[in-house]
Short mmCIF file of C-alpha atoms in Angstrom, two decimals:
data_model
loop_
_atom_site.label_atom_id
_atom_site.label_comp_id
_atom_site.label_asym_id
_atom_site.label_seq_id
_atom_site.Cartn_x
_atom_site.Cartn_y
_atom_site.Cartn_z
CA MET V 1 77.79 89.19 76.64
CA LEU V 2 78.51 92.12 79.18
CA THR V 3 74.63 92.51 79.51
CA ALA V 4 74.42 90.20 82.55
CA LEU V 5 78.03 91.97 84.33
CA ALA V 6 77.21 95.37 86.65
CA LEU V 7 79.25 97.67 85.35
CA SER V 8 80.55 100.27 87.76
CA PHE V 9 82.80 103.51 86.94
CA PRO V 10 85.53 104.46 89.18
CA ALA V 11 85.72 108.86 90.37
CA GLY V 12 86.07 110.44 87.12
CA LEU V 13 84.92 107.63 84.77
CA CYS V 14 81.31 107.64 85.59
CA ALA V 15 78.73 106.49 83.74
CA THR V 16 77.61 110.26 82.84
CA ASP V 17 81.19 111.32 81.36
CA PRO V 18 81.16 111.41 77.58
CA THR V 19 84.58 110.25 77.58
CA ALA V 20 83.83 107.14 79.72
CA PRO V 21 84.31 103.79 78.70
CA LYS V 22 81.40 102.03 77.58
CA VAL V 23 82.60 99.22 79.16
CA ARG V 24 85.66 98.74 81.80
CA PRO V 25 89.11 98.91 79.86
CA ASN V 26 90.93 95.98 78.59
CA ILE V 27 94.38 96.21 80.74
CA ILE V 28 97.59 94.93 79.27
CA VAL V 29 100.65 95.06 82.03
CA ILE V 30 103.77 95.04 79.79
CA LEU V 31 107.02 94.37 81.94
CA ALA V 32 110.07 93.51 80.72
CA ASP V 33 113.31 92.28 82.25
CA ASP V 34 115.83 94.39 83.08
CA ILE V 35 115.39 97.49 80.92
CA GLY V 36 117.12 100.24 83.17
CA TYR V 37 116.10 103.99 83.26
CA GLY V 38 117.97 104.67 80.62
CA ASP V 39 117.67 101.99 78.16
CA LEU V 40 114.79 103.74 75.78
CA SER V 41 115.19 106.36 74.05
CA CYS V 42 112.10 107.95 75.52
CA TYR V 43 114.19 107.94 78.73
CA GLY V 44 116.83 109.91 76.99
CA ALA V 45 119.05 106.40 75.73
CA LYS V 46 121.41 107.67 72.05
CA LEU V 47 122.66 104.73 70.93
CA VAL V 48 119.36 102.52 71.21
CA GLN V 49 115.92 103.74 69.14
CA THR V 50 112.74 102.49 70.23
CA PRO V 51 110.54 103.78 68.26
CA ASN V 52 107.13 101.53 69.13
CA LEU V 53 107.66 102.39 73.25
CA ASP V 54 108.59 106.16 72.22
CA ARG V 55 105.56 106.41 70.61
CA LEU V 56 103.46 104.83 73.29
CA ALA V 57 105.08 107.79 75.56
CA SER V 58 103.96 110.12 73.25
CA GLU V 59 100.26 108.59 73.11
CA GLY V 60 100.46 107.99 76.44
CA ARG V 61 102.00 110.11 80.16
CA ARG V 62 105.57 108.97 81.10
CA PHE V 63 106.35 108.30 84.87
CA SER V 64 109.92 110.19 85.79
CA ASP V 65 109.56 108.29 89.39
CA ALA V 66 108.19 105.09 88.70
CA HIS V 67 110.03 101.85 91.01
CA SER V 68 110.12 98.17 90.98
CA PRO V 69 109.14 96.74 94.43
CA ALA V 70 112.72 95.78 94.67
CA ALA V 71 115.66 94.93 92.88
CA SER V 72 115.35 92.05 91.58
CA CYS V 73 113.08 89.51 89.39
CA THR V 74 110.89 86.86 91.23
CA PRO V 75 109.82 89.67 94.51
CA SER V 76 109.22 92.52 92.31
CA ARG V 77 106.60 89.95 90.17
CA ARG V 78 105.32 88.95 93.41
CA ALA V 79 103.59 92.47 94.46
CA LEU V 80 102.58 92.81 90.65
CA LEU V 81 100.28 89.91 91.45
CA THR V 82 99.88 90.49 95.19
CA GLY V 83 99.70 94.10 96.00
CA ARG V 84 101.91 93.27 98.26
CA TYR V 85 105.63 93.21 98.88
CA SER V 86 107.42 90.00 99.07
CA TRP V 87 109.94 91.19 101.93
CA ARG V 88 106.10 90.59 103.96
CA GLN V 89 106.24 87.29 102.38
CA PRO V 90 109.51 85.47 102.83
CA GLU V 91 108.58 82.13 101.07
CA GLY V 92 108.44 84.19 97.87
CA ALA V 93 111.14 87.40 98.52
CA HIS V 94 114.37 85.84 97.25
CA ILE V 95 115.52 84.85 93.82
CA ALA V 96 113.62 81.51 92.86
CA PRO V 97 115.47 79.24 91.30
CA GLY V 98 113.60 77.22 88.39
CA ASP V 99 112.64 73.69 90.50
CA GLU V 100 110.92 75.98 93.04
CA ALA V 101 107.41 75.45 94.21
CA ILE V 102 104.84 77.61 94.01
CA THR V 103 105.83 80.92 95.82
CA ILE V 104 102.02 81.98 95.70
CA LYS V 105 99.71 79.75 97.60
CA PRO V 106 96.40 79.10 96.04
CA GLY V 107 93.74 81.12 97.62
CA THR V 108 96.01 84.15 97.53
CA PHE V 109 94.01 87.80 96.71
CA THR V 110 95.34 88.51 92.97
CA LEU V 111 95.68 90.76 90.68
CA PRO V 112 94.29 88.14 87.98
CA GLU V 113 91.67 86.81 90.42
CA MET V 114 90.53 90.08 90.95
CA LEU V 115 90.36 90.40 87.44
CA LYS V 116 88.53 87.56 86.65
CA ARG V 117 85.83 87.01 89.23
CA SER V 118 84.96 90.96 88.10
CA GLY V 119 84.39 89.29 84.47
CA TYR V 120 87.51 89.69 82.32
CA LYS V 121 89.20 87.02 80.65
CA THR V 122 92.92 86.79 82.25
CA GLY V 123 95.86 85.55 80.19
CA ILE V 124 99.40 85.46 81.39
CA VAL V 125 102.33 85.34 78.28
CA GLY V 126 106.60 85.35 78.54
CA LYS V 127 108.45 84.45 82.38
CA TRP V 128 106.61 83.35 85.17
CA HIS V 129 109.67 83.26 87.86
CA LEU V 130 107.01 82.70 90.52
CA GLY V 131 107.35 78.56 91.07
CA LEU V 132 105.02 75.83 90.16
CA GLY V 133 103.92 72.95 91.74
CA ASN V 134 103.26 71.73 94.89
CA GLU V 135 106.64 71.57 97.89
CA GLY V 136 109.33 69.57 95.77
CA GLY V 137 108.83 71.68 92.65
CA PRO V 138 106.50 70.27 89.80
CA ASP V 139 106.14 67.13 87.79
CA TRP V 140 107.54 68.30 84.33
CA ASN V 141 106.78 65.48 82.73
CA GLY V 142 102.92 64.94 84.16
CA GLU V 143 100.48 68.13 84.93
CA ILE V 144 101.78 70.70 86.45
CA LYS V 145 100.06 72.10 89.51
CA PRO V 146 99.66 74.64 91.17
CA SER V 147 100.33 77.23 88.34
CA PRO V 148 99.36 80.26 86.74
CA LEU V 149 96.19 78.63 86.62
CA ASP V 150 95.63 78.09 89.79
CA LEU V 151 95.96 81.92 91.09
CA GLY V 152 93.03 83.51 88.84
CA PHE V 153 94.54 83.01 85.10
CA ASP V 154 92.49 81.58 82.77
CA HIS V 155 95.43 81.23 80.05
CA SER V 156 99.29 80.70 80.35
CA PHE V 157 102.16 80.38 77.98
CA ILE V 158 105.20 80.79 80.43
CA MET V 159 108.48 79.81 80.61
CA ALA V 160 109.10 78.80 84.37
CA ALA V 161 111.58 80.58 85.46
CA THR V 162 114.51 82.49 83.29
CA GLY V 163 116.35 81.77 80.00
CA ASP V 164 119.62 81.30 81.96
CA ARG V 165 117.83 78.78 84.01
CA VAL V 166 116.81 75.04 83.52
CA PRO V 167 114.65 73.81 82.50
CA THR V 168 114.67 75.17 79.36
CA VAL V 169 111.25 74.79 78.10
CA TYR V 170 107.63 76.45 77.71
CA ILE V 171 104.75 75.27 79.68
CA GLU V 172 101.34 76.17 78.35
CA ASP V 173 98.10 75.71 80.88
CA ARG V 174 99.69 72.58 82.91
CA HIS V 175 102.24 71.35 80.54
CA VAL V 176 104.95 70.97 79.26
CA VAL V 177 104.92 72.26 75.64
CA GLY V 178 106.25 69.34 73.21
CA LEU V 179 107.52 67.11 75.41
CA ASP V 180 108.31 63.46 73.74
CA PRO V 181 107.28 60.98 77.25
CA ALA V 182 109.70 58.62 75.52
CA ASP V 183 112.06 61.33 76.88
CA PRO V 184 110.92 62.68 79.99
CA ILE V 185 112.86 65.71 81.73
CA ARG V 186 115.43 65.41 84.50
CA VAL V 187 116.52 68.43 86.86
CA SER V 188 118.73 69.35 89.41
CA TYR V 189 119.98 73.11 91.13
CA ARG V 190 121.72 70.61 94.15
CA ALA V 191 124.43 68.04 92.09
CA LYS V 192 125.03 67.33 88.35
CA ILE V 193 122.90 64.89 86.58
CA GLY V 194 123.08 63.16 83.65
CA ASP V 195 125.49 63.20 80.80
CA GLU V 196 125.43 65.91 79.23
CA PRO V 197 127.90 68.66 78.21
CA THR V 198 128.28 71.20 80.13
CA GLY V 199 130.03 75.04 80.46
CA ALA V 200 132.75 73.92 83.15
CA GLU V 201 133.79 70.73 81.35
CA HIS V 202 132.95 71.75 77.62
CA PRO V 203 134.02 75.60 77.32
CA GLU V 204 134.87 74.77 73.10
CA LEU V 205 130.80 74.20 73.02
CA LEU V 206 129.69 77.74 73.79
CA LYS V 207 128.51 79.96 71.16
CA LEU V 208 128.56 82.35 74.06
CA LYS V 209 130.97 82.18 76.81
CA HIS V 210 129.91 83.14 80.22
CA THR V 211 131.93 85.81 83.13
CA HIS V 212 130.51 83.99 85.91
CA GLY V 213 128.49 81.43 86.52
CA HIS V 214 126.37 79.80 84.16
CA ASP V 215 128.49 77.00 83.65
CA MET V 216 126.27 74.09 84.15
CA THR V 217 124.33 71.94 81.03
CA ILE V 218 124.41 73.64 77.78
CA VAL V 219 121.69 73.88 75.82
CA ASN V 220 121.56 75.95 72.85
CA GLY V 221 125.11 76.57 72.83
CA VAL V 222 124.17 78.42 76.00
CA GLY V 223 125.98 77.46 79.73
CA ARG V 224 122.73 77.29 82.54
CA ILE V 225 121.97 77.92 85.80
CA GLY V 226 121.44 73.72 86.97
CA TRP V 227 121.71 70.72 85.13
CA MET V 228 119.04 68.86 83.00
CA THR V 229 118.56 66.16 81.13
CA GLY V 230 115.97 65.02 78.84
CA GLY V 231 112.97 67.00 76.75
CA ARG V 232 115.07 67.20 73.74
CA SER V 233 111.70 67.74 71.32
CA ALA V 234 110.53 70.18 73.92
CA ARG V 235 113.49 72.66 74.27
CA TRP V 236 113.21 76.48 73.78
CA THR V 237 115.62 77.80 70.52
CA ASP V 238 116.38 81.04 72.53
CA GLU V 239 116.76 83.00 69.37
CA ASP V 240 112.97 82.70 68.47
CA MET V 241 111.99 83.27 71.86
CA ALA V 242 110.91 86.69 71.29
CA ASP V 243 108.68 85.98 68.91
CA THR V 244 107.16 82.95 70.08
CA PHE V 245 105.90 85.13 73.04
CA THR V 246 104.68 87.56 71.19
CA LYS V 247 102.48 85.34 68.67
CA LYS V 248 101.53 83.97 71.65
CA ALA V 249 100.26 87.21 73.12
CA VAL V 250 99.16 88.30 69.82
CA GLU V 251 96.65 85.07 69.86
CA PHE V 252 95.58 86.12 73.42
CA LEU V 253 94.66 89.27 72.08
CA GLU V 254 92.63 88.12 68.97
CA ARG V 255 90.66 84.96 70.64
CA GLU V 256 89.81 87.19 73.62
CA LYS V 257 88.70 90.74 71.93
CA ASP V 258 85.45 90.32 72.27
CA ARG V 259 84.87 90.35 75.98
CA PRO V 260 86.98 92.29 78.64
CA PHE V 261 90.32 90.84 79.25
CA PHE V 262 93.86 91.03 81.44
CA LEU V 263 97.05 90.13 79.21
CA TYR V 264 99.99 89.99 81.36
CA PHE V 265 102.72 90.13 79.22
CA ALA V 266 106.39 89.41 80.60
CA THR V 267 108.68 89.80 78.25
CA HIS V 268 112.26 88.06 78.61
CA ASN V 269 114.03 90.13 76.88
CA ILE V 270 116.27 91.81 77.96
CA HIS V 271 117.46 88.64 80.90
CA VAL V 272 120.49 87.07 79.88
CA PRO V 273 121.20 85.20 77.93
CA ARG V 274 120.85 87.89 75.59
CA VAL V 275 120.49 86.47 71.99
CA PRO V 276 118.01 88.06 70.45
CA ASN V 277 116.82 86.50 66.52
CA PRO V 278 119.81 87.19 63.63
CA ARG V 279 117.57 89.80 62.05
CA HIS V 280 117.85 92.16 64.99
CA LEU V 281 122.00 91.94 65.37
CA GLY V 282 123.24 95.02 64.54
CA ARG V 283 120.20 97.47 65.08
CA SER V 284 121.31 98.93 67.55
CA GLN V 285 125.04 101.45 68.19
CA CYS V 286 126.25 98.91 71.60
CA GLY V 287 126.11 96.07 70.79
CA THR V 288 123.87 92.37 71.74
CA ARG V 289 122.17 94.31 75.02
CA GLY V 290 120.65 96.90 72.68
CA ASP V 291 119.40 94.36 69.88
CA ALA V 292 117.66 92.64 72.48
CA ILE V 293 116.00 96.28 73.16
CA VAL V 294 115.27 96.76 69.86
CA GLU V 295 113.69 92.96 70.01
CA LEU V 296 112.00 94.54 72.78
CA ASP V 297 110.38 97.27 70.92
CA GLU V 298 109.47 95.13 68.01
CA SER V 299 107.23 93.02 70.50
CA VAL V 300 105.43 96.14 72.26
CA GLY V 301 104.87 97.20 68.45
CA ALA V 302 103.19 93.58 67.35
CA LEU V 303 101.16 94.48 69.76
CA MET V 304 100.13 98.06 69.41
CA ALA V 305 99.58 96.72 65.88
CA THR V 306 96.97 94.56 66.62
CA LEU V 307 95.34 96.34 68.94
CA GLU V 308 94.76 98.25 66.02
CA ARG V 309 93.54 96.05 63.95
CA LEU V 310 91.04 94.50 66.74
CA LYS V 311 89.65 97.94 66.76
CA LEU V 312 90.80 97.82 70.82
CA VAL V 313 93.11 100.64 71.45
CA GLU V 314 90.04 103.33 72.51
CA ASN V 315 89.33 100.73 75.03
CA THR V 316 93.07 99.84 75.82
CA LEU V 317 94.98 100.71 79.00
CA VAL V 318 98.44 99.52 77.97
CA ILE V 319 100.89 100.09 80.97
CA PHE V 320 104.93 99.49 80.12
CA SER V 321 107.60 98.94 83.25
CA SER V 322 110.41 96.49 83.98
CA ASP V 323 110.89 94.24 86.78
CA ASN V 324 114.27 95.73 88.48
CA GLY V 325 117.08 98.50 86.91
CA GLY V 326 119.27 97.63 84.33
CA ILE V 327 122.20 95.89 84.59
CA MET V 328 125.56 95.28 81.80
CA ASP V 329 127.39 92.28 82.56
CA ASP V 330 125.55 89.85 84.35
CA GLY V 331 127.46 86.74 83.40
CA TYR V 332 127.91 85.87 80.04
CA GLU V 333 129.75 87.93 76.85
CA ASP V 334 126.73 89.92 75.61
CA VAL V 335 126.90 92.92 77.62
CA GLY V 336 127.42 95.24 74.46
CA ASN V 337 128.78 99.21 74.93
CA PHE V 338 129.55 100.38 78.23
CA ASP V 339 129.20 103.63 76.46
CA HIS V 340 125.07 103.66 76.74
CA PRO V 341 124.61 104.02 80.14
CA CYS V 342 121.85 101.22 81.02
CA ASN V 343 120.74 103.51 83.99
CA GLY V 344 121.00 106.76 82.94
CA THR V 345 122.41 109.53 85.76
CA LEU V 346 121.49 107.15 88.36
CA ARG V 347 123.82 104.99 90.73
CA GLY V 348 123.76 101.33 90.92
CA TYR V 349 122.52 98.17 89.41
CA LYS V 350 120.07 95.83 89.80
CA GLY V 351 120.48 94.21 92.96
CA SER V 352 121.46 97.74 94.31
CA LEU V 353 118.97 99.70 96.54
CA PHE V 354 120.27 102.60 94.88
CA GLU V 355 117.83 104.26 92.53
CA GLY V 356 119.68 102.30 89.50
CA GLY V 357 118.41 99.77 91.37
CA HIS V 358 114.75 99.66 91.33
CA ARG V 359 113.74 103.48 89.32
CA VAL V 360 112.52 102.17 86.45
CA PRO V 361 110.54 103.46 82.71
CA PHE V 362 106.67 103.54 83.17
CA ILE V 363 104.73 104.65 80.56
CA ALA V 364 100.50 104.15 80.40
CA ARG V 365 98.54 104.85 77.33
CA TRP V 366 94.50 105.34 77.35
CA PRO V 367 93.35 107.01 74.58
CA GLY V 368 90.89 109.91 75.39
CA ARG V 369 91.65 109.33 79.24
CA ILE V 370 95.13 109.86 79.53
CA GLN V 371 96.50 113.02 78.01
CA PRO V 372 99.59 112.48 75.27
CA GLY V 373 102.32 113.52 75.74
CA THR V 374 102.51 114.12 79.17
CA VAL V 375 104.93 113.68 82.28
CA CYS V 376 103.92 112.65 85.61
CA PRO V 377 106.18 112.80 88.57
CA GLN V 378 104.23 110.79 91.07
CA LEU V 379 105.99 107.98 92.90
CA THR V 380 104.98 104.41 92.40
CA ASP V 381 105.31 101.15 92.24
CA PHE V 382 103.85 97.76 91.53
CA ALA V 383 102.26 97.17 94.31
CA ASP V 384 100.22 100.23 93.05
CA PHE V 385 98.60 98.15 90.32
CA LEU V 386 96.35 95.78 91.64
CA PRO V 387 94.66 98.95 93.34
CA THR V 388 94.56 100.75 90.28
CA ALA V 389 92.88 97.95 87.99
CA ALA V 390 90.68 97.49 91.26
CA GLU V 391 89.22 100.92 90.97
CA LEU V 392 88.98 100.76 86.91
CA SER V 393 87.03 97.64 87.26
CA GLY V 394 85.04 98.17 90.00
CA ALA V 395 86.66 95.24 91.73
CA PRO V 396 86.63 95.39 96.14
CA VAL V 397 90.24 95.39 97.05
CA ARG V 398 90.47 93.22 100.30
CA SER V 399 92.54 94.81 103.25
CA GLY V 400 96.39 94.10 103.25
CA ILE V 401 97.10 95.56 100.49
CA ASP V 402 100.21 97.78 100.46
CA GLY V 403 99.35 99.87 97.28
CA VAL V 404 97.02 102.85 96.65
CA SER V 405 95.75 103.66 93.52
CA ILE V 406 97.11 106.16 91.16
CA LEU V 407 93.98 106.51 88.56
CA PRO V 408 94.01 110.10 90.02
CA SER V 409 97.76 110.44 88.39
CA LEU V 410 96.95 108.49 85.36
CA LEU V 411 94.07 111.07 84.69
CA GLY V 412 96.28 114.22 85.74
CA GLN V 413 93.80 114.62 88.30
CA THR V 414 97.21 114.63 90.96
CA ALA V 415 95.01 116.86 93.29
CA GLY V 416 92.78 113.71 94.66
CA GLN V 417 95.88 111.52 94.59
CA GLN V 418 96.12 109.45 97.49
CA GLN V 419 100.15 109.25 99.10
CA ARG V 420 101.41 106.76 100.95
CA PRO V 421 103.37 107.51 104.37
CA TYR V 422 106.51 106.22 102.71
CA HIS V 423 107.90 103.31 100.38
CA TYR V 424 110.05 100.39 101.75
CA TRP V 425 112.53 98.47 99.98
CA GLU V 426 114.01 95.34 101.66
CA PHE V 427 116.48 92.85 99.32
CA TYR V 428 117.00 89.44 100.61
CA GLU V 429 120.22 88.87 98.03
CA GLN V 430 123.53 89.55 99.68
CA GLY V 431 122.72 89.57 102.86
CA GLY V 432 120.08 92.13 103.14
CA ARG V 433 119.76 95.69 102.22
CA ARG V 434 117.38 98.22 103.31
CA ALA V 435 116.00 102.07 101.90
CA LEU V 436 113.40 103.96 102.57
CA ARG V 437 111.92 106.56 100.68
CA GLN V 438 109.91 109.85 102.00
CA GLY V 439 109.29 112.59 99.78
CA ASP V 440 112.82 113.61 98.85
CA TRP V 441 114.31 112.19 101.44
CA LYS V 442 116.38 108.23 100.73
CA ALA V 443 117.77 106.14 102.98
CA ILE V 444 119.73 102.98 103.30
CA ILE V 445 121.05 100.74 105.40
CA GLN V 446 123.77 98.24 103.74
CA PRO V 447 124.54 94.30 105.50
CA TRP V 448 128.14 95.27 106.17
CA ASP V 449 128.63 98.08 108.57
CA GLY V 450 124.79 98.77 109.49
CA ASN V 451 125.13 102.77 108.90
CA LEU V 452 122.70 104.70 107.55
CA GLU V 453 123.32 106.86 104.14
CA LEU V 454 121.10 109.73 103.34
CA TYR V 455 120.23 111.31 99.73
CA ASP V 456 118.17 114.33 99.15
CA LEU V 457 116.84 112.99 95.88
CA ALA V 458 115.32 116.78 94.92
CA ASN V 459 119.01 117.90 94.64
CA ASP V 460 121.66 114.74 93.92
CA ILE V 461 119.69 112.45 91.99
CA GLY V 462 122.89 110.54 91.45
CA GLU V 463 122.99 110.01 95.30
CA THR V 464 127.10 110.77 95.60
CA ASN V 465 126.45 112.73 98.92
CA ASN V 466 125.53 111.50 102.08
CA LEU V 467 123.92 113.69 104.33
CA ALA V 468 123.56 111.60 107.60
CA THR V 469 125.64 113.13 109.55
CA GLN V 470 124.61 116.65 108.87
CA ARG V 471 120.70 116.18 109.10
CA PRO V 472 120.73 113.64 111.67
CA GLU V 473 117.09 114.43 112.51
CA ILE V 474 116.58 113.20 109.36
CA ALA V 475 118.71 110.55 109.61
CA GLY V 476 116.75 109.15 112.71
CA ARG V 477 113.54 109.62 111.62
CA MET V 478 114.30 107.14 108.37
CA ARG V 479 116.15 105.21 110.28
CA ARG V 480 112.97 103.99 112.96
CA LEU V 481 110.89 104.38 109.61
CA ILE V 482 112.73 101.53 108.56
CA ASP V 483 113.11 99.94 111.86
CA GLU V 484 109.26 99.72 111.65
CA ALA V 485 108.76 98.63 108.70
CA HIS V 486 111.37 95.58 108.58
CA ARG V 487 109.83 92.00 108.59
CA PRO V 488 112.88 89.26 109.59
CA ASP V 489 113.01 87.02 106.94
CA PRO V 490 114.63 83.28 107.66
CA ASN V 491 116.08 83.35 104.14
CA TRP V 492 119.30 85.43 104.79
CA LYS V 493 120.35 82.69 107.25
CA GLU V 494 120.70 80.68 104.33
CA PRO V 495 124.08 81.38 101.88
CA GLY V 496 124.79 79.34 99.50
CA ARG V 497 121.56 77.86 99.29
CA TRP V 498 122.58 77.34 95.51
CA PRO V 499 124.97 75.69 93.91
CA VAL V 500 126.37 79.18 92.37
CA GLN V 501 125.92 83.00 92.51
CA THR V 502 122.80 83.19 91.08
CA THR V 503 121.41 86.29 88.64
CA PRO V 504 118.26 87.55 89.50
#
C-alpha cells in the first residue's frame, strides 16, 4: 500500500540510519482539556495518580517549558491545526459558542490536510470547538458542512463545542448521531427557545449545581450555556462521554493500522461539567475534579494498550498536552479539593497570562527514537506541532507558519534546535491581555492599566517579583516587542456578545 509513496526522512532520521523507521511514523496527538501543570503525578501531583501518563513519560520525554498558544480552548486548538497564532486571525481568536460558523475556512493550510496529502489517513475524535457550518451556523438536522472533513480529516467523531454548551449531541462526519427527524434540534445563544426546563427556573432538577452561569437548558440534570430543544434521542450522557470517545479512537486505530495515520484525540476531560463515570468516583484524593483526571488517564491507557495489541508502538509518535492551564471553579460545584494545586507552584489559572494559564504538561513517546525518561527544557508551544509533523512526514510547509520544528529537541539533539526570537500571547476575553516571553524574561500587559509587568522566570517561576522599575531597559525592549507583535482584534469591541459570561 505504501509502494507508491516517495518516502523522505528528516535530518537525524535518514533512510541509512539503522534506527530509522521503515515508513514514516504514525502520529497521535492527545489534547486534554484544562489539565494544569500540576495535575499529573509525573509533574508532581500528590492527590491524584496517573499511572498511564506516568508510563508515557517514563518511556518518553517530558517537557518542562511547554505552553498552549493561548490561555483558552478555541484559539489554542486553532493554532495547533494551522501552525499560526489565533491572534493573527481574529475570526478564531475568541471562545466559540456552540452554534458558531466554522472559524478555520476551507482551503486554509492545516496539519491534517498536510498529512493527508502526504499519504496519511487522518481522524479526529473528541472536542472540536472551532465552529461548524457556514455563516449563520450549522444545520443540525441535515448535512453539516463545512466540518472537519473540509479541513483535511478523513473521519471525525466530535462534539461541536464543550460539554457545558448546547447542543449536547455527537456529530459523526457530517451528521448528528442518532437524530430522530421527527424531533429536530433547535439551538439559541441569544434568547430562550422552547419550554424545556432551565437551571435558572428549576434548580431542583439539577444533579450538578452551578456556581456561576450554566443556568440555561437542563440536559441530563446539568444546566448548560445556551438553549436547545429537540434531538432527545441524540443527546449524550455525560457519564459515558469518555468511554464513547475512547471507543471511537480505538476503532480508528484498528481501522487504519495498516497505513500511516494521524489521530487527533481531543478529550473532553477535564472540562466542566466534570461528570466522570461512576466507576471512577472516589479514585482520587481530591474530589470529582481529580476523579475526572483518573478517567482521562484511563483513556490514555486504552490507546496505549491498543497500540501494543496492534503492534504499532515502535512506529508511533504519541504526544500528550493540554489546551490551556488548569482551573478549579469553572462554573459548577465539581471542584474537589483545593489542597491539590492544579498548576503546581505557578501563578494564575486558565484565562490568565501568568504561567498557570498556559504552561502545560507536554509528553512525547516514540520508542527507539526518543530517549526514555528524559526531561527537555526547550520552550515550545502548539504552533510548533505542524512544522514538526512536516519534518517527520517529509511534507512541505507553506510560508507564514509561526512555529518551528522541535524534532531536534524531541530526539535530544538540542544543539540543532532552531529558536524563535520570542513567544507571544494575546487573549481576547476579558478586555484583552498580552504577554511576551524572550529567554527567561516574561512581560505582561494587563488591560485595566496598560502597565507592563516584568518577571525573571529563571529565578521567579511564580511571577511574584515585578522587575519593571528595576530593569527599565529590559522592560522597554519587551514593550517594543509586544507592540510589534500585537494585532488589533475587532472582537475586543464586542463585550456582552453572549448571554452569560462564557467559560473557555
